[in-house]
Short mmCIF file of C-alpha atoms and ligand atoms in Angstrom, two decimals:
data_model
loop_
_atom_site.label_atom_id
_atom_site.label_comp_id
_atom_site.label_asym_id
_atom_site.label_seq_id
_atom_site.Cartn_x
_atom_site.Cartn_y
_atom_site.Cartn_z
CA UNK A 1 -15.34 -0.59 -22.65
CA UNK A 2 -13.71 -3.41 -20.75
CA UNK A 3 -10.22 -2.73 -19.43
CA UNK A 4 -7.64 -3.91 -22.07
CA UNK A 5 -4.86 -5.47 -20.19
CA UNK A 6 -2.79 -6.61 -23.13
CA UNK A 7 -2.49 -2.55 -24.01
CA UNK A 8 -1.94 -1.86 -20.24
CA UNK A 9 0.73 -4.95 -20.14
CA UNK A 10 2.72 -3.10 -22.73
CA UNK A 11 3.11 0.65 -20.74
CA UNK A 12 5.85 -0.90 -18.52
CA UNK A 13 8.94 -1.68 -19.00
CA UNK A 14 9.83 -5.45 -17.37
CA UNK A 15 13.08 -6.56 -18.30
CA UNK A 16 13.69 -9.46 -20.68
CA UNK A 17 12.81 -12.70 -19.54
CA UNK A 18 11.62 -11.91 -16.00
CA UNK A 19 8.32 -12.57 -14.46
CA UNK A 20 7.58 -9.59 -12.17
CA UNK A 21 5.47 -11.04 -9.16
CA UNK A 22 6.84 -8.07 -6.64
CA UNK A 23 4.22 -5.35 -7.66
CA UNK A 24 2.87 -6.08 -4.39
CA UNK A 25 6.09 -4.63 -2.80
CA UNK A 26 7.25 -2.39 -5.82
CA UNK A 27 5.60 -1.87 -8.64
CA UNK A 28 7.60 -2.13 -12.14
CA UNK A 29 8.58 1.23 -14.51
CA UNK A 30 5.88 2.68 -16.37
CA UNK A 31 7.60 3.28 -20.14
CA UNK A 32 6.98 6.90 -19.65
CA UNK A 33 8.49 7.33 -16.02
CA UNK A 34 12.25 7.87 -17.40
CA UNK A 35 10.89 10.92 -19.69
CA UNK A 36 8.80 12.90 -17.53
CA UNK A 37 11.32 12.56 -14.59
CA UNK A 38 13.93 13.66 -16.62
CA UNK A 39 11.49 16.85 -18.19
CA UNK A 40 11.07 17.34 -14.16
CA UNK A 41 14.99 17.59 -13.48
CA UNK A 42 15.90 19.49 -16.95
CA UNK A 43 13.22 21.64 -17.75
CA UNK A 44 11.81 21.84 -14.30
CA UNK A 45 14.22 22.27 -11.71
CA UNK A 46 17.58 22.71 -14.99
CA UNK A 47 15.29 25.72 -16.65
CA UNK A 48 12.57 27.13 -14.09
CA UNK A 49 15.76 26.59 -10.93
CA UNK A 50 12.62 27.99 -7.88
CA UNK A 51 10.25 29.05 -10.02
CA UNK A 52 9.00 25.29 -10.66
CA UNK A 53 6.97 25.56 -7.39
CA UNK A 54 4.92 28.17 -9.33
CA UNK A 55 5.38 27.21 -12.95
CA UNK A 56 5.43 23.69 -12.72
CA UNK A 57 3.23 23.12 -10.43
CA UNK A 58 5.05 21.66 -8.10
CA UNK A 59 3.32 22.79 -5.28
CA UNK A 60 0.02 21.91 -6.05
CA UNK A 61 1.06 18.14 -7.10
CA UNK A 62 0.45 16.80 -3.71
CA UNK A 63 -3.28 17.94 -3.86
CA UNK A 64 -3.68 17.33 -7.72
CA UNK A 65 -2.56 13.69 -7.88
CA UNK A 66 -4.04 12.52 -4.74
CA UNK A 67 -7.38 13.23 -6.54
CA UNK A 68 -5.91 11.30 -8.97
CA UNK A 69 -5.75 8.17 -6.55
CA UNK A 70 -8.96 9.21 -4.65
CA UNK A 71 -11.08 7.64 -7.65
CA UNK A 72 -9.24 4.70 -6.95
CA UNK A 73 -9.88 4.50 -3.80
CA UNK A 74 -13.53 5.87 -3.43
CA UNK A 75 -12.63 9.11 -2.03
CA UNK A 76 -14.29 12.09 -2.23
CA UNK A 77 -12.48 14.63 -4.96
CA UNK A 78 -10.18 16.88 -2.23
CA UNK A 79 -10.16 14.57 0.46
CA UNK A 80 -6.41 12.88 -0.56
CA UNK A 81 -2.98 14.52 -0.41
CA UNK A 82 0.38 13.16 -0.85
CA UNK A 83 3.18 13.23 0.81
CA UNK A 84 5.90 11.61 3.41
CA UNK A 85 5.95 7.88 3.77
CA UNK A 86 3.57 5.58 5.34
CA UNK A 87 4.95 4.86 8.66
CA UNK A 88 4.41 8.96 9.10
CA UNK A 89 0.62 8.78 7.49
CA UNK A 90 0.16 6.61 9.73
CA UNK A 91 1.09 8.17 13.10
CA UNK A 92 -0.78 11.39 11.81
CA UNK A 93 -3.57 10.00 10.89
CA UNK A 94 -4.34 7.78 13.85
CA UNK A 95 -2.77 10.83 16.32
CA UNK A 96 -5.88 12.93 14.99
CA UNK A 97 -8.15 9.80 15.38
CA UNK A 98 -6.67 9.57 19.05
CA UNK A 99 -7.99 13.22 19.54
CA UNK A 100 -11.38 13.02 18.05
CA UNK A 101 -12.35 10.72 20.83
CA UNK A 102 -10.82 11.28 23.84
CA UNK A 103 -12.77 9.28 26.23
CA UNK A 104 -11.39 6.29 24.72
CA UNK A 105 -7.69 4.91 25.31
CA UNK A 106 -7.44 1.97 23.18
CA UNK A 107 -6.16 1.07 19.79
CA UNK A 108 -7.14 -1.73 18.18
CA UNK A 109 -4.91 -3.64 15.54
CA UNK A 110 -4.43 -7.52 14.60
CA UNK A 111 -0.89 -9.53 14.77
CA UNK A 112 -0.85 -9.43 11.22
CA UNK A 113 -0.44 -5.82 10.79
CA UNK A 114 2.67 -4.52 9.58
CA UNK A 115 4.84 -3.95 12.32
CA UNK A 116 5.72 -0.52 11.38
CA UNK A 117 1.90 0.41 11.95
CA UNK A 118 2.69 -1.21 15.45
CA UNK A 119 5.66 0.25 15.84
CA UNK A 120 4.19 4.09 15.23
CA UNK A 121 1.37 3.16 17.76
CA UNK A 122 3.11 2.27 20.13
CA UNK A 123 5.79 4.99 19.99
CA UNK A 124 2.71 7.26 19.73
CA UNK A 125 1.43 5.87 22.83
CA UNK A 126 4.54 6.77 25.14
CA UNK A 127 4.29 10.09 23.45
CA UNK A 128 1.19 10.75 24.55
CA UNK A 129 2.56 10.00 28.22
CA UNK A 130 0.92 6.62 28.72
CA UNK A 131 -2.53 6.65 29.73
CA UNK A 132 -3.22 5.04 25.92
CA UNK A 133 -2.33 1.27 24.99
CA UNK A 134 -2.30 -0.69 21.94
CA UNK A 135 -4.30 -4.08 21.63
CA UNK A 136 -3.50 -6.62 18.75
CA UNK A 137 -5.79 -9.55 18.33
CA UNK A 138 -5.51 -12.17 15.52
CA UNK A 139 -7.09 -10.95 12.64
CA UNK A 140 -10.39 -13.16 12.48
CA UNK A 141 -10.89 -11.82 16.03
CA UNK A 142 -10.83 -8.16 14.77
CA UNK A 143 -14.48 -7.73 14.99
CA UNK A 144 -15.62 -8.54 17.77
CA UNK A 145 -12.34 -7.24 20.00
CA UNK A 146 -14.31 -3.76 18.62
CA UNK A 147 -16.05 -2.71 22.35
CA UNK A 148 -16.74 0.41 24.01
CA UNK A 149 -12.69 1.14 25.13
CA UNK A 150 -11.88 1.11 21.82
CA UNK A 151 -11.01 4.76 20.36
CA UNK A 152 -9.35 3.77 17.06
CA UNK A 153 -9.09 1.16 14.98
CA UNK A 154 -6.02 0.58 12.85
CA UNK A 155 -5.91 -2.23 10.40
CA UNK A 156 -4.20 -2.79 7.23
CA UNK A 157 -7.18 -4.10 4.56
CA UNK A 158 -4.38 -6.85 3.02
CA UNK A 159 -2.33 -8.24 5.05
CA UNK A 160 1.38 -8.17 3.95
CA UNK A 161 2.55 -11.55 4.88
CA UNK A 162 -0.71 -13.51 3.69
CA UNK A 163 -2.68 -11.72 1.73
CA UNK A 164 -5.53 -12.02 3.35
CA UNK A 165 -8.20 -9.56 2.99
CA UNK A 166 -10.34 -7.83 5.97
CA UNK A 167 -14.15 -6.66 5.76
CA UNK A 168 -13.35 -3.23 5.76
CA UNK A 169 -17.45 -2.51 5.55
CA UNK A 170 -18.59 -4.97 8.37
CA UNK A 171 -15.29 -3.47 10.33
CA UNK A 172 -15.85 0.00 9.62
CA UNK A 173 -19.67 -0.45 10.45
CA UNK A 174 -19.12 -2.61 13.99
CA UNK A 175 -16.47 0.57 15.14
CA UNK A 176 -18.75 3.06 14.25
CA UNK A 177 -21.91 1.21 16.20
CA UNK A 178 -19.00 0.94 19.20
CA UNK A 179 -18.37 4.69 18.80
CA UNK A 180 -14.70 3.96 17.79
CA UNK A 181 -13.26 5.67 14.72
CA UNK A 182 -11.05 3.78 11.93
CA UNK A 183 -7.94 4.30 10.28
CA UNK A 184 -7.80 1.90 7.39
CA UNK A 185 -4.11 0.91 6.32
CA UNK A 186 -4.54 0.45 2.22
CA UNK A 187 -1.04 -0.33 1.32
CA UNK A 188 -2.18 -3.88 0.07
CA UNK A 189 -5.41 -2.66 -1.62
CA UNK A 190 -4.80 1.22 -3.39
CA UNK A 191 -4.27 0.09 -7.40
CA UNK A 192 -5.10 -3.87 -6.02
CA UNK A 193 -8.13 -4.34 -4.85
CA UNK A 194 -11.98 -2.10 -5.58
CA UNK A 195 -12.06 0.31 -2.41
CA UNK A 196 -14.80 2.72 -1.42
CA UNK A 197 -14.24 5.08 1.61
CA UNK A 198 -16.80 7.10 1.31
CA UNK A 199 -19.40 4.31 0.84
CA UNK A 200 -18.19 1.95 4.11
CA UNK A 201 -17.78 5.52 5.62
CA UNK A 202 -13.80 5.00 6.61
CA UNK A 203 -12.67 7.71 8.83
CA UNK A 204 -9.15 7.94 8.01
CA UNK A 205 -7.15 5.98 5.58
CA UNK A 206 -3.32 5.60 4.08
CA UNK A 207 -0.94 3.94 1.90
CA UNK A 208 1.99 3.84 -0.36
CA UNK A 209 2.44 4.20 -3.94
CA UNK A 210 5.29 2.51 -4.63
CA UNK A 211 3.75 -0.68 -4.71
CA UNK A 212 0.42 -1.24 -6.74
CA UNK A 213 0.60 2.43 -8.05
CA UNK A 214 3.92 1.96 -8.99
CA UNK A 215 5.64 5.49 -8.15
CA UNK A 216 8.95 3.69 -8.03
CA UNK A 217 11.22 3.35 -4.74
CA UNK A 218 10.98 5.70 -1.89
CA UNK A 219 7.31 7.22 -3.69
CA UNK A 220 5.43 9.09 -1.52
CA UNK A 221 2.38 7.63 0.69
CA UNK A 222 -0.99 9.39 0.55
CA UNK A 223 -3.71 9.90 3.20
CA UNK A 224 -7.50 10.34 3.37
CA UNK A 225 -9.41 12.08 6.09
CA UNK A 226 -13.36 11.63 5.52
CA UNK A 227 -14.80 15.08 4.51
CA UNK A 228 -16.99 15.43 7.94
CA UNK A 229 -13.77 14.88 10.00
CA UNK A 230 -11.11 17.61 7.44
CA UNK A 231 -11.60 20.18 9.23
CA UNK A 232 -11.91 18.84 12.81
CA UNK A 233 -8.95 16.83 12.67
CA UNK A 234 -6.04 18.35 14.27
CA UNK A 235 -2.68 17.55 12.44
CA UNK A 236 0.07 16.23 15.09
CA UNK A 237 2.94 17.18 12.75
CA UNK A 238 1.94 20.44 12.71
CA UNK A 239 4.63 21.15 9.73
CA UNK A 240 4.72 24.98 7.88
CA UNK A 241 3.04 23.09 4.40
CA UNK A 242 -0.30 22.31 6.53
CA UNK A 243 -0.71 25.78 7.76
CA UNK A 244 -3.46 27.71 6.49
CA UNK A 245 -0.79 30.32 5.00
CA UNK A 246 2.56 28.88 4.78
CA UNK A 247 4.02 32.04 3.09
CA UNK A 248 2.59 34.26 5.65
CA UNK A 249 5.47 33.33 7.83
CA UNK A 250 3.27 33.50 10.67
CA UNK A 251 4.79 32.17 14.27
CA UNK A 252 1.39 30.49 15.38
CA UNK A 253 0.29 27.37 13.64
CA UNK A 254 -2.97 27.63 12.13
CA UNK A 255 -4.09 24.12 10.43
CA UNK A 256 -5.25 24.60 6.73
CA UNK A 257 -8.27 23.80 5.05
CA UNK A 258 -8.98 20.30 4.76
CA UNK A 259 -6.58 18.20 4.13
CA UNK A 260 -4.54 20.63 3.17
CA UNK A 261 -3.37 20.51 7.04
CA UNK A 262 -2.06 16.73 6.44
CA UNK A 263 0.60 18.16 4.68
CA UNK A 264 3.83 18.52 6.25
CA UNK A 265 6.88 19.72 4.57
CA UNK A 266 8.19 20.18 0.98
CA UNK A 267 7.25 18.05 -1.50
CA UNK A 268 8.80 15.22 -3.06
CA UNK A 269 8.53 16.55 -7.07
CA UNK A 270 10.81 13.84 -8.78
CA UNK A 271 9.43 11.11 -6.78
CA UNK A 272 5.67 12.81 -7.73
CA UNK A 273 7.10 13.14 -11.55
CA UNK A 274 7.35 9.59 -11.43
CA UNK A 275 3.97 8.91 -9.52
CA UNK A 276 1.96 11.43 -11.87
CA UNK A 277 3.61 9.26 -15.24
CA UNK A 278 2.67 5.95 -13.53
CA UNK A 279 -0.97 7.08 -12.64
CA UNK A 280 -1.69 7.49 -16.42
CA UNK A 281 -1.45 3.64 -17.19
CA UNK A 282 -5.04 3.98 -14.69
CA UNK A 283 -6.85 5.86 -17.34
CA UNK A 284 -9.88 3.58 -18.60
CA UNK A 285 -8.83 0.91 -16.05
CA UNK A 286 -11.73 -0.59 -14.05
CA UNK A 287 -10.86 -1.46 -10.62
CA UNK A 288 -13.33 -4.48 -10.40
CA UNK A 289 -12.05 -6.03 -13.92
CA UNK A 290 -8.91 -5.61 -12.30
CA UNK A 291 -9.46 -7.54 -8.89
CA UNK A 292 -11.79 -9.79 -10.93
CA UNK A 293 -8.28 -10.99 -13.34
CA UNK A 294 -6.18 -11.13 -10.37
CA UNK A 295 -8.42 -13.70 -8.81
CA UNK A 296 -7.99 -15.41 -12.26
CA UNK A 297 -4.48 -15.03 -12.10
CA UNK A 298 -3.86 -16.17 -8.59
CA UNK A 299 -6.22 -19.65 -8.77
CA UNK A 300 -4.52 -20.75 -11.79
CA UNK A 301 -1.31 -20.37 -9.83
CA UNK A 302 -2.79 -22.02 -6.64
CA UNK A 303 -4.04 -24.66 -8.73
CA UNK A 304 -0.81 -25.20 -10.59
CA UNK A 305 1.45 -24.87 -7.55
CA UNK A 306 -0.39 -27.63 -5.23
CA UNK A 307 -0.28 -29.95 -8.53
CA UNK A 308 3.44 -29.55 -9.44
CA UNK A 309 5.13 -28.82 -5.59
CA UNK A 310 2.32 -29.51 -2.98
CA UNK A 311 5.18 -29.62 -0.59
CA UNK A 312 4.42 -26.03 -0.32
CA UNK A 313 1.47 -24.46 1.89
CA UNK A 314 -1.09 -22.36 0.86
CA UNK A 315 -1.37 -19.48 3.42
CA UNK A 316 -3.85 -17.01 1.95
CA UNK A 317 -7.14 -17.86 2.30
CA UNK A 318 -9.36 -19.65 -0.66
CA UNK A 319 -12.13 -17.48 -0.09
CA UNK A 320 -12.26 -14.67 -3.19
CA UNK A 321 -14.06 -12.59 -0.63
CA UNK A 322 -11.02 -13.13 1.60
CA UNK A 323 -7.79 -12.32 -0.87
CA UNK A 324 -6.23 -9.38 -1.89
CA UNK A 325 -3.94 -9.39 -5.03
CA UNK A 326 -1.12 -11.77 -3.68
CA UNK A 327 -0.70 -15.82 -3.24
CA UNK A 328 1.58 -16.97 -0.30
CA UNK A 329 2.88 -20.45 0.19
CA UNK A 330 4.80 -21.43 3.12
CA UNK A 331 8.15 -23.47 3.17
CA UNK A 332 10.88 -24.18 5.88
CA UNK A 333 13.44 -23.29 2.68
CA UNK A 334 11.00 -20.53 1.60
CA UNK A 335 13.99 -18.28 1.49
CA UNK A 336 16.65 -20.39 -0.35
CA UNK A 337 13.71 -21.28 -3.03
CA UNK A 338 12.67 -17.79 -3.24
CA UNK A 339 16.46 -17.18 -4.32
CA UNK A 340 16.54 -20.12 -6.50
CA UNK A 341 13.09 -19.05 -8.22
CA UNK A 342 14.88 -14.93 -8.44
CA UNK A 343 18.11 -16.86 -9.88
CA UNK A 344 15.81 -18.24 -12.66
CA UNK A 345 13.89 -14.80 -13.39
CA UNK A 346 10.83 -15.35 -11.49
CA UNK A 347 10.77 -12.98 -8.80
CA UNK A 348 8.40 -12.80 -5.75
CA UNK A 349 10.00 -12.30 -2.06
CA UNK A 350 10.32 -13.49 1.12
CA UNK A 351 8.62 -12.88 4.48
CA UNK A 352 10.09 -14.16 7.78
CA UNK A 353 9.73 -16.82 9.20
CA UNK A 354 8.68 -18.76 6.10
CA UNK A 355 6.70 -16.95 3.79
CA UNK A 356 6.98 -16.87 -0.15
CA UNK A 357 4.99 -14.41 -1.42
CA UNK A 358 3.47 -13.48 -5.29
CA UNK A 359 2.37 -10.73 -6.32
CA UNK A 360 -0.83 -11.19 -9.49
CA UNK A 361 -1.45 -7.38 -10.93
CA UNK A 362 -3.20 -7.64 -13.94
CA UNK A 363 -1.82 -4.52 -15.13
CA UNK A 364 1.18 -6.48 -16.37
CA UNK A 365 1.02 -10.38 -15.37
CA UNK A 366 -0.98 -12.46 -17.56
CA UNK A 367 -1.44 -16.62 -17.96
CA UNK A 368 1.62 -17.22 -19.84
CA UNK A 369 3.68 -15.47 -16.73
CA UNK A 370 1.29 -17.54 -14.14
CA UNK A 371 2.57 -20.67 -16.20
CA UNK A 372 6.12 -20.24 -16.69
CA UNK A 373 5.88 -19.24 -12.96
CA UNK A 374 4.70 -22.85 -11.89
CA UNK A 375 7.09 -24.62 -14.18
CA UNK A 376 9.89 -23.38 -13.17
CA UNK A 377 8.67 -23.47 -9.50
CA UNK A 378 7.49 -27.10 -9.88
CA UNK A 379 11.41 -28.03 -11.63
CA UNK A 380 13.31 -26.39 -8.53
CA UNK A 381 11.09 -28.50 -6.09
CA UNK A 382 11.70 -31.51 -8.32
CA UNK A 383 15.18 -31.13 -8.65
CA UNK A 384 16.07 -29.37 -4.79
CA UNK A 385 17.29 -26.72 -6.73
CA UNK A 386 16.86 -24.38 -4.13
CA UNK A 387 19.38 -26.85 -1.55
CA UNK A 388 22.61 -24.20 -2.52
CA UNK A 389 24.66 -22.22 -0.16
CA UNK A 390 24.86 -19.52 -2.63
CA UNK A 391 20.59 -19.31 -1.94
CA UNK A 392 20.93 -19.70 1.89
CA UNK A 393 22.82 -16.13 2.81
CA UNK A 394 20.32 -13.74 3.67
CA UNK A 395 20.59 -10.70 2.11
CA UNK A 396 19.67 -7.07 3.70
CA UNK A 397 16.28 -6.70 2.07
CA UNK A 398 14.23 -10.17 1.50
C1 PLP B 401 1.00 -2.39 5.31
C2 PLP B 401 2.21 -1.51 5.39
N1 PLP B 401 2.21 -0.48 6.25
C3 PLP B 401 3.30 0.32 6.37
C4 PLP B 401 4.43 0.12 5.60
C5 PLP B 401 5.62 1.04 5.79
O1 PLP B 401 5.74 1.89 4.71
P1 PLP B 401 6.92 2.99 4.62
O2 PLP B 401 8.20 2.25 4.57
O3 PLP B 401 6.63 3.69 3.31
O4 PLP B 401 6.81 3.89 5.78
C6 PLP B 401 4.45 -0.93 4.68
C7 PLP B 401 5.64 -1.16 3.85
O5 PLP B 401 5.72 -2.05 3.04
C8 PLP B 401 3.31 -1.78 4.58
O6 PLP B 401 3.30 -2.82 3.75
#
């Protein structure tokens, strides 16, 4: 049965007379979100007070819903777990990379990672006293910076600011010929984009769900350790949820089994209420219908965009191959029109220095959005109405 994205469409909630083009930074409300967050806080934590963890199920959640997103993500059932946020997935999982090959003492990312990947490596780098460096090349240079010195790779598939889209098979391949190991960032591509771990044979991967899985703000990230590394890998934040008996109390850390041991402290339950409501909209959904309608999505929008305001620059690449599930455009205004198009109920963001990014996700975006998009786009160009001091003060979050 081929995905139905008019039924899917209608399980959010997107208030009246907006066009939502964020997903790719936070996802919208599934309808059902409000109702089993509030059974979490009444009935849960109101009724069961501590005996949730048990009765709920609160404790198992972690383990239970990242098999959820596993089959999104090509993972191997058991091989996901939730928890923390990204920046933290991150440093574990590329601490544990760091480990598994310890002749090596470079890490290998591109200047258009996210800088809080960068930031984690390199604070993980001092940690670890020195002897290991970070390298960034641009991304199309990825590939073949991959040499014997590298240990670990660390590259986020999408890329935030442009949306464009690594080869995460050719990559994954070229590190493993070069003996280095990879740790796949998937914020951009978990609920966007078809990914298979444990056909490119990824190493380690993580990612949010507060975007494209849309576990609402502050969600928990999830990571992946292939099943031949889970019980190798040794967890750097060694917390009392990844130990192989956390009620035992014990004063030695033993890691748990699998990735189990990826787990560090308690849970977040209402923020994995919200996830485990917003994961049911995936039911029946094929991941390849889905990229294939975003592509749809995003070159009507290119198309219309160059024809009514060709004063703005497309900069994600026209290669389908090459694109995740977002359209960028760069301006010198690019902030003030971002705030004119928000003023107007079209809402993308902005990305320093110029950026204007789009989010297409299927789930809930279809042509008519696309085309009210570009008209209203195409009349603030027309008309400058973006040139307004009122669109010009930068606010906190862009
Ligand atoms: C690619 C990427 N990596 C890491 C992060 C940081 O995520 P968090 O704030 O959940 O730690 C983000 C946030 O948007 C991101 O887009």
């Amino acid at each position: 049965m081929p995905t139905d994205f008019a039924a899917t469409k209608a399980r959010f909630h997107l208030p009246e007379g907006v066009v939502y083009l964020d997903g790719n930074s936070l996802g919208p409300m599934v309808r059902t979100a409000p109702a089993r967050v509030e059974r979490a806080v009444t009935q849960e934590w109101g009724e069961m007070l501590i005996r949730g963890w048990n009765q709920a199920g609160w404790m198992a959640q972690p383990r239970a819903l990242g098999d959820r997103i596993a089959r999104l993500i090509g993972a191997e059932a058991g091989s996901v777990v939730l928890g923390d946020t990204l920046s933290i997935k991150v440093y574990q999982a590329l601490a544990s990379a760091l480990e598994m090959n310890p002749q090596r003492r470079v890490i290998l990312s591109d200047t258009g990672n996210f800088p809080s990947d960068l930031y984690m490596a390199e604070g993980l780098c001092r940690t670890l006293g020195g002897q290991y460096r970070l390298k960034t090349v641009a991304p199309e240079d990825v590939l073949s910076a991959i040499d014997e010195t590298v240990a670990v790779t660390l590259i986020t598939e999408v890329d935030y600011r442009t949306g464009r889209r690594h080869d995460m098979a050719g990559i994954t391949k070229r590190a493993h010929e070069m003996g280095a190991l990879t740790v796949w960032d998937l914020a951009h591509s978990a609920g966007a984009v078809p990914v298979d771990l444990a056909a490119v044979r990824a190493d380690f991967a993580v990612g949010c769900t507060y975007k494209y899985l849309n576990s609402g703000p502050g969600g928990p990230a999830f990571i992946y350790v292939a099943p031949r590394h889970a019980e190798i890998a040794r967890p750097a934040l060694s917390g009392w949820l990844g130990h192989e008996a956390p009620f035992a109390f014990d004063l030695d850390y033993r890691p748990g089994r699998g990735i189990e041991r990826m787990r560090v402290g308690t849970p977040p339950v209402l923020q994995l209420a919200a996830l485990e409501a917003a994961l049911e909209v995936w039911e029946g959904v094929d991941m390849h219908e889905v990229h294939a309608r975003s592509l749809r999505l995003q070159d009507l929008f290119i198309k219309g965009v160059e024809s009514r305001a060709p004063m703005l620059h497309l900069a994600t690449p026209r290669s389908h191959l090459m694109r995740g599930s977002q359209v960028s455009f760069r301006h010198p205004e690019g902030y003030a029109i971002m705030q004119a198009l928000i003023a107007e109920g079209v809402i993308g963001d902005f990305r320093a220095p110029d950026i204007l990014r789009f989010g297409f996700t299927p789930l809930y975006i279809d042509e008519d959005d696309v085309a009210r998009a570009v008209g209203v786009l195409g009349r603030i160009m027309d008309q400058s109405g973006w040139d307004r001091p009122e669109f010009k003060t930068r606010a906190a979050v862009t």
